[in-house]
CSV table of C-alpha atoms in Angstrom, one decimal:
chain,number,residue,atom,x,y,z
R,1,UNK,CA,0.0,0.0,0.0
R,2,UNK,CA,3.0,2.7,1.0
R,3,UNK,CA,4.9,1.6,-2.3
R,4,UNK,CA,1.3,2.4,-4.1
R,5,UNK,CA,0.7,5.8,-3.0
R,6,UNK,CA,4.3,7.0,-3.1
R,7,UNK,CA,3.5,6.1,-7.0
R,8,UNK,CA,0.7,8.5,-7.0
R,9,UNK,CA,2.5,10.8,-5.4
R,10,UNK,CA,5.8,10.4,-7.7
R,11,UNK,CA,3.3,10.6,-11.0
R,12,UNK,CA,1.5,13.8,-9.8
R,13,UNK,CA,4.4,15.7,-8.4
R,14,UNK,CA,4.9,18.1,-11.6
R,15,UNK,CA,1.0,19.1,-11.1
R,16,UNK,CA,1.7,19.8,-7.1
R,17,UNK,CA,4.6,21.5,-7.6
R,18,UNK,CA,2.9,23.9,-10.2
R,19,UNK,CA,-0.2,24.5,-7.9
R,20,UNK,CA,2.2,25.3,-5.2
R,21,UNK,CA,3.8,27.8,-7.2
R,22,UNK,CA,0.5,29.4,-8.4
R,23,UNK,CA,-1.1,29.2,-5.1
R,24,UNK,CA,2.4,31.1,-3.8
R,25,UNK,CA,2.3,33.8,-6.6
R,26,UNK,CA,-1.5,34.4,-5.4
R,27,UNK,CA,-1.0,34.9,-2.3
R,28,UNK,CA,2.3,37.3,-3.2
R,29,UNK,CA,-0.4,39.0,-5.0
R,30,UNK,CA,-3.0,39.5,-2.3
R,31,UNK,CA,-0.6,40.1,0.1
R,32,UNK,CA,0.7,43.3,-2.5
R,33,UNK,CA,-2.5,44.7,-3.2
R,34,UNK,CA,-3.2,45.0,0.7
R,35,UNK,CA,0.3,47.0,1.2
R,36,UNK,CA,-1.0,48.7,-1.6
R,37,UNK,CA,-4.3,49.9,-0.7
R,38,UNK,CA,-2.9,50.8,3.0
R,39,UNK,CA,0.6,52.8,1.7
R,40,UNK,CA,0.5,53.0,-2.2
R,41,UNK,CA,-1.3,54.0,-5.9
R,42,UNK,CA,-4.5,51.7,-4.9
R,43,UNK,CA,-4.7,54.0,-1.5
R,44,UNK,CA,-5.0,57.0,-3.9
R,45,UNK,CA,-8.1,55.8,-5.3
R,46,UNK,CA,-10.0,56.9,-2.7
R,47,UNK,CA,-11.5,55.0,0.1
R,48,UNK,CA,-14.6,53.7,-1.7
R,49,UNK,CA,-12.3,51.7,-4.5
R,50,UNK,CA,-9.4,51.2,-2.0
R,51,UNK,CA,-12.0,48.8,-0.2
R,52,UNK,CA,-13.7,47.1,-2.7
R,53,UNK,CA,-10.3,46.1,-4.2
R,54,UNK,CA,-9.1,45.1,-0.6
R,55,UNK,CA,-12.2,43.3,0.2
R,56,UNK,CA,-11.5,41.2,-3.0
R,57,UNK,CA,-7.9,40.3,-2.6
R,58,UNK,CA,-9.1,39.0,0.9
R,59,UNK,CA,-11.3,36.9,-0.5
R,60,UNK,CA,-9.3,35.9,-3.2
R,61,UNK,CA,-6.6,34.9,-0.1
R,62,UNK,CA,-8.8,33.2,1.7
R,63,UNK,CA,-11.2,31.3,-0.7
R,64,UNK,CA,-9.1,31.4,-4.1
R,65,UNK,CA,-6.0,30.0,-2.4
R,66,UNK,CA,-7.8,27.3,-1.4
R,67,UNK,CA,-9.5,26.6,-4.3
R,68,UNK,CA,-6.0,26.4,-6.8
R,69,UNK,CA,-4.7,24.2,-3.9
R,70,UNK,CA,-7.4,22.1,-3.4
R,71,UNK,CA,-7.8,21.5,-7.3
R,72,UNK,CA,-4.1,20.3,-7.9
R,73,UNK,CA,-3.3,18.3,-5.2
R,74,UNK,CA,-5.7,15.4,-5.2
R,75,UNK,CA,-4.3,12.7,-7.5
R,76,UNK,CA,-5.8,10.4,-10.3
R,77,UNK,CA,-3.1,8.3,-12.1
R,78,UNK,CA,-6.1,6.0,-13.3
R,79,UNK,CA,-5.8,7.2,-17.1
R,80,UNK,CA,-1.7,7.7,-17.2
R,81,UNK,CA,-1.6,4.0,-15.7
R,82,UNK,CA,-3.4,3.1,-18.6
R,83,UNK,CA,-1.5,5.0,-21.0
R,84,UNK,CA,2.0,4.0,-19.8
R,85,UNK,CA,0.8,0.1,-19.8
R,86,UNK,CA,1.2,-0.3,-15.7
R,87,UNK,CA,-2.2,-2.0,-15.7
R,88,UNK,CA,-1.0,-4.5,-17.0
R,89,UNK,CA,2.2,-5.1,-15.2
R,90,UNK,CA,-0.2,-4.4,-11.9
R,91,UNK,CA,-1.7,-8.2,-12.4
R,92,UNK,CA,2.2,-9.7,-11.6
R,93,UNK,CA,1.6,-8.0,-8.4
R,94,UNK,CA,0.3,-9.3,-5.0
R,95,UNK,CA,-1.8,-6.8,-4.5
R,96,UNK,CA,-5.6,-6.9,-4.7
R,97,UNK,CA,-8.1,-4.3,-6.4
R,98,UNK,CA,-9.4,-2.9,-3.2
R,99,UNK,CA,-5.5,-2.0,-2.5
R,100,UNK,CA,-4.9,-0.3,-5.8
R,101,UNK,CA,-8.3,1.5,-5.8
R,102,UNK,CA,-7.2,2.1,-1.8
R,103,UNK,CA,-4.4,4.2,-2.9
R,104,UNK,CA,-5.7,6.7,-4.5
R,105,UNK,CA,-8.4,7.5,-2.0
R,106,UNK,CA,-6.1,7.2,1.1
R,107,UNK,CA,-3.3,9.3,-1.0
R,108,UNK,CA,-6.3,12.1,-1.4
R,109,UNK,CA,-7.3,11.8,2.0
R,110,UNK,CA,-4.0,12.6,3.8
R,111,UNK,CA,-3.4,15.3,1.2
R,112,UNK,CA,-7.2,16.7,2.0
R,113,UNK,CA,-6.4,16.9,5.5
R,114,UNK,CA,-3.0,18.9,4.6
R,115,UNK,CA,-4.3,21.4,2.3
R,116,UNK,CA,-6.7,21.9,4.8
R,117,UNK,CA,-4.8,23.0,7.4
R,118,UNK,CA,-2.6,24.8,5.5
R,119,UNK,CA,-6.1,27.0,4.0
R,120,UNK,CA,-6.9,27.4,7.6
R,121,UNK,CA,-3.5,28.8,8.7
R,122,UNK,CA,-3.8,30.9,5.5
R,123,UNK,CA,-7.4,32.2,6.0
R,124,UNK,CA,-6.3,33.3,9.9
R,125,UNK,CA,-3.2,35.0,8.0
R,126,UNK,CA,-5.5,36.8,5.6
R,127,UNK,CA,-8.0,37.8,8.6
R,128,UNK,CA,-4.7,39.2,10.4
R,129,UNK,CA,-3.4,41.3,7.5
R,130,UNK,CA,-6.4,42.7,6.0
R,131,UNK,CA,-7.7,43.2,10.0
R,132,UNK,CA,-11.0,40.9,9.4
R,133,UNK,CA,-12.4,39.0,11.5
R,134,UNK,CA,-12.1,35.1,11.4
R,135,UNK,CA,-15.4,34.2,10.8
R,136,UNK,CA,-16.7,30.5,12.3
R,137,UNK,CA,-18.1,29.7,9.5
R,138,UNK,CA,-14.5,29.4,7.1
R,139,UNK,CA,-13.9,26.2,9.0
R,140,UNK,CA,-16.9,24.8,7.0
R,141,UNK,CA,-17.0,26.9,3.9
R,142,UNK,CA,-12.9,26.0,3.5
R,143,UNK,CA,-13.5,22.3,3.4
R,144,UNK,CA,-16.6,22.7,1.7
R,145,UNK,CA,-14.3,24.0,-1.5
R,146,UNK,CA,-12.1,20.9,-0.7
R,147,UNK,CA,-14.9,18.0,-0.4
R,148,UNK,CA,-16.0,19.1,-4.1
R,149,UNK,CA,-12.9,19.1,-5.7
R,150,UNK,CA,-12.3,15.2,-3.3
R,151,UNK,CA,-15.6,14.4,-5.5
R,152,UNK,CA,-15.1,15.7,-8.5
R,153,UNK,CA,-11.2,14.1,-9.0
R,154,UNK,CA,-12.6,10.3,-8.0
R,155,UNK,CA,-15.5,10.8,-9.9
R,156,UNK,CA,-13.2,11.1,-12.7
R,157,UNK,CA,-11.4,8.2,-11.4
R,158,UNK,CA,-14.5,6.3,-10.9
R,159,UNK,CA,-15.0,7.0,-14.9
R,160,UNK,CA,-11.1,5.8,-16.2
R,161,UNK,CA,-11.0,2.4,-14.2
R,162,UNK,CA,-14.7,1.4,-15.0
R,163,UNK,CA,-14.5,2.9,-18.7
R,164,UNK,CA,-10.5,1.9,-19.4
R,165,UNK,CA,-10.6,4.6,-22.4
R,166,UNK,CA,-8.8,7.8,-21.5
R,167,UNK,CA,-11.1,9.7,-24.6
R,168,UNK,CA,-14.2,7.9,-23.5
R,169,UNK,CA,-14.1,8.9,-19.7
R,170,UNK,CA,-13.2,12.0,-20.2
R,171,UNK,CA,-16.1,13.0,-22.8
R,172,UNK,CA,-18.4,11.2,-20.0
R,173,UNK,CA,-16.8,13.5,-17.3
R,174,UNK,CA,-17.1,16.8,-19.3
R,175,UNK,CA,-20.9,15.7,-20.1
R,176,UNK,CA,-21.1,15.9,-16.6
R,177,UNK,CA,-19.5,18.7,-15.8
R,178,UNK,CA,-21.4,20.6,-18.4
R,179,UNK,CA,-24.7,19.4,-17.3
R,180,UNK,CA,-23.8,20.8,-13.4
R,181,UNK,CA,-22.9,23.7,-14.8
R,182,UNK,CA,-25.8,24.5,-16.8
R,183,UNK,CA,-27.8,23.4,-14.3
R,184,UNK,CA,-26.4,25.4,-12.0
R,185,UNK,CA,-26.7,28.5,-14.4
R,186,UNK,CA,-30.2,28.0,-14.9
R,187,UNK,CA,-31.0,27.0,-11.3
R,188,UNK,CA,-29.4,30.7,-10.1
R,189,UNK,CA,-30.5,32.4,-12.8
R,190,UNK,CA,-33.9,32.1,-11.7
R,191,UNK,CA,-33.1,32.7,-8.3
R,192,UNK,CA,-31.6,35.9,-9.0
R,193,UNK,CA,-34.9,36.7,-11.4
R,194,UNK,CA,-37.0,35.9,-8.5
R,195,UNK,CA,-35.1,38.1,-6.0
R,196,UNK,CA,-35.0,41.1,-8.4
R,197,UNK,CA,-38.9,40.1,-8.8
R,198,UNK,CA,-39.6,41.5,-5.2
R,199,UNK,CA,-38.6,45.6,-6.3
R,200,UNK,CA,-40.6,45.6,-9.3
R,201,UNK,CA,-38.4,44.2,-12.1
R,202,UNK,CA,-39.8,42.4,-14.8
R,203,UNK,CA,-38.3,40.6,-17.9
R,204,UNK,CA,-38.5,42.7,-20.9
R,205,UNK,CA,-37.8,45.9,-19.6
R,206,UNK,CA,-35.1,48.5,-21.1
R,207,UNK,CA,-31.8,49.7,-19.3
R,208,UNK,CA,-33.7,52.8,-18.5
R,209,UNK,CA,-37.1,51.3,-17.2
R,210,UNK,CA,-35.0,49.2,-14.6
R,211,UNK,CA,-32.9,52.3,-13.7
R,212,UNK,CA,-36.1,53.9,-12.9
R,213,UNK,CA,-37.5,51.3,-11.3
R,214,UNK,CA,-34.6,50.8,-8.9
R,215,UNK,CA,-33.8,54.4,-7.9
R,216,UNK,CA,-37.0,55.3,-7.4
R,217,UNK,CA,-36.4,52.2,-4.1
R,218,UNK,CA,-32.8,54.0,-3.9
R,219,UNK,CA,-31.1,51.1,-5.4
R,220,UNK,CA,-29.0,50.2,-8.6
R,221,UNK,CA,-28.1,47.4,-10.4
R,222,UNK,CA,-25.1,46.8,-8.7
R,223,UNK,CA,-26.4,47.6,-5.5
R,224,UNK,CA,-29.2,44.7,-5.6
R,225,UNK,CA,-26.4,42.3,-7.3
R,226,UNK,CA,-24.6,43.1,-3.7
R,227,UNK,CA,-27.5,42.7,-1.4
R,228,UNK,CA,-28.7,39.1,-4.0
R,229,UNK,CA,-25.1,38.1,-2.5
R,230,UNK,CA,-25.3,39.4,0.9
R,231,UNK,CA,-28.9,38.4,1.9
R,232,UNK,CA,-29.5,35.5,-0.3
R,233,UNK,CA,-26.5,33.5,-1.1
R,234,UNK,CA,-24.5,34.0,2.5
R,235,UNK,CA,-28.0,33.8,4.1
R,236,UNK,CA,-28.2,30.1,2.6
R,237,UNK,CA,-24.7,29.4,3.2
R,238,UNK,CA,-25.2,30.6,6.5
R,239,UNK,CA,-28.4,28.1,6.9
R,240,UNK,CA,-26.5,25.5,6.1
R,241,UNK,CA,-23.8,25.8,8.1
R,242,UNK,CA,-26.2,26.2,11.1
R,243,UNK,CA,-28.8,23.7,10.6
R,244,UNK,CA,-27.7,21.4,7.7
R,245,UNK,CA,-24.1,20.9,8.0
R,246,UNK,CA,-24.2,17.0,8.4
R,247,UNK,CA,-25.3,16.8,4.9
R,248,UNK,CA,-22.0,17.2,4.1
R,249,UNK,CA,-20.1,14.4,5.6
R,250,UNK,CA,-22.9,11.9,4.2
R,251,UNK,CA,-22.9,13.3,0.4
R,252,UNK,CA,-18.9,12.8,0.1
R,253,UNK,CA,-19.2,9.9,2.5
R,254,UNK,CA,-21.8,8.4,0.4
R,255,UNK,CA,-20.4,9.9,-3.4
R,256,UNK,CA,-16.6,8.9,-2.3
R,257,UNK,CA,-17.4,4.9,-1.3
R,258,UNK,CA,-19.9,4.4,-4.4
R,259,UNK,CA,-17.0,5.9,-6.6
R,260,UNK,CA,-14.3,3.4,-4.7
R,261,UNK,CA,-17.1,0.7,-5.6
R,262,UNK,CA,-17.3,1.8,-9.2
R,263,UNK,CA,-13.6,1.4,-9.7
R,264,UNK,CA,-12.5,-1.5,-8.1
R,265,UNK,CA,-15.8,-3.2,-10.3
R,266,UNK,CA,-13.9,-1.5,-13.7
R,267,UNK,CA,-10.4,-2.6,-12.2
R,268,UNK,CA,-12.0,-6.6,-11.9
R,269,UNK,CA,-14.0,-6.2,-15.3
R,270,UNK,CA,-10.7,-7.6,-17.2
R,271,UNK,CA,-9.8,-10.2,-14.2
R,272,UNK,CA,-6.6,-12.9,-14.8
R,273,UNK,CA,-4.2,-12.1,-12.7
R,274,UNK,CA,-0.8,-13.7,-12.9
């Protein structure tokens, strides 16, 4: 089992070592802008713009760090195993399925855990330098961004072991990606039609009819974009957190064992083992 996951970790080291650097180079970057908007040019843009572009780069620190890291350090050798011909010298082995398939998964685990702490030390950093306060709820929303990306990389793996066709899998995998995403378009477009819905905006209307609409409540277009964010979006993140958190646990729990399941089947399918 060791000698299988330092493989993993030997055949994704190039992708690691690139996210590291880009994570690093983000960071630099957030960590600039905030010197920046306290003691240079962005500090001359006045104090409205100074803190809308300091209230991005913190959340750029604090959620887009982990989201680069998260993304390139889970591993899925499944399709360059099949490329390079190690399937088959796998069957010489004595080593079952379960232990191959085992891994990978452990391999992402322990690097889940890791990345995780180091988001957490990196969100109380940001908090610290931009003087925000470390809010409870980044110790779910951090993971959160970590458990997706755990999903999505062994769903992909679930696809090469079961499907054994690099092209194949990975059209299946896109399909899916795609339909998440336009689902997920659709799904908040309407959500963000049925907010604006409440102030009097209807579908149809010109640039000018929804100005007038909206100043007349002494709001604007990006205003209500801000307060869609604010009231709605945090307000259901918040929900969650509070009352619905468990969900989370059992939907990886439940998505990362039927993906295990799925590709020890596709590792079986061709059997004879020497």
């Amino acid at each position: 089992m060791k000698g299988l996951m330092l493989k993993e970790l030997y055949l994704s080291r190039k992708l690691r070592i690139i996210g590291a650097a880009v994570w690093f180079i983000v960071i630099l970057l957030c960590v600039l802008v905030r010197l920046s908007a306290l003691y240079g040019n962005i500090a001359l843009l006045g104090e409205g713009s100074a803190e809308n572009v300091d209230n991005v780069a913190w959340r750029v620190m604090v959620f887009g760090g982990a989201l680069i890291l998260y993304s390139v350090q889970f591993t899925n050798s499944a399709s360059s195993d099949e490329k390079s011909g190690f399937r088959v010298f796998e069957h010489t082995l004595p080593v079952s399925e379960e232990k191959v398939v085992g891994a990978v998964y452990l391999t992402n685990l322990c690097a889940f855990v890791i990345v995780t702490a180091v988001n957490y030390i990196t969100a109380l950093s940001a908090c610290l330098l931009f003087d925000r306060s470390f809010d409870p709820m980044f110790l779910v929303c951090i993971p959160g961004i970590g458990c997706a990306a755990y999903m999505f990389v062994h769903f992909k793996a679930a696809m090469n072991y079961y499907i054994r066709n690099p092209k194949k899998s990975q059209t299946v995998f896109t399909l899916f990606c795609m339909g998440l995403y336009f689902g997920g378009f659709f799904g908040f477009t309407r959500w963000f039609t049925s907010y604006t819905e409440r102030f009097g905006v209807q579908a149809g209307m010109s640039e000018a009819e929804l100005d007038a609409v909206l100043e007349a409540q002494g709001l604007t277009q990006d205003r209500i974009m801000i307060n869609f964010f604010k009231e709605e979006i945090m307000g259901a993140v918040n929900w969650f957190g509070h009352n619905a958190w468990w969900l989370v646990p059992v939907i990886v729990g439940g998505m990362t064992a039927l993906c295990y399941f799925i590709s020890v089947k596709g590792l079986k399918r061709r059997g004879g083992r020497c």
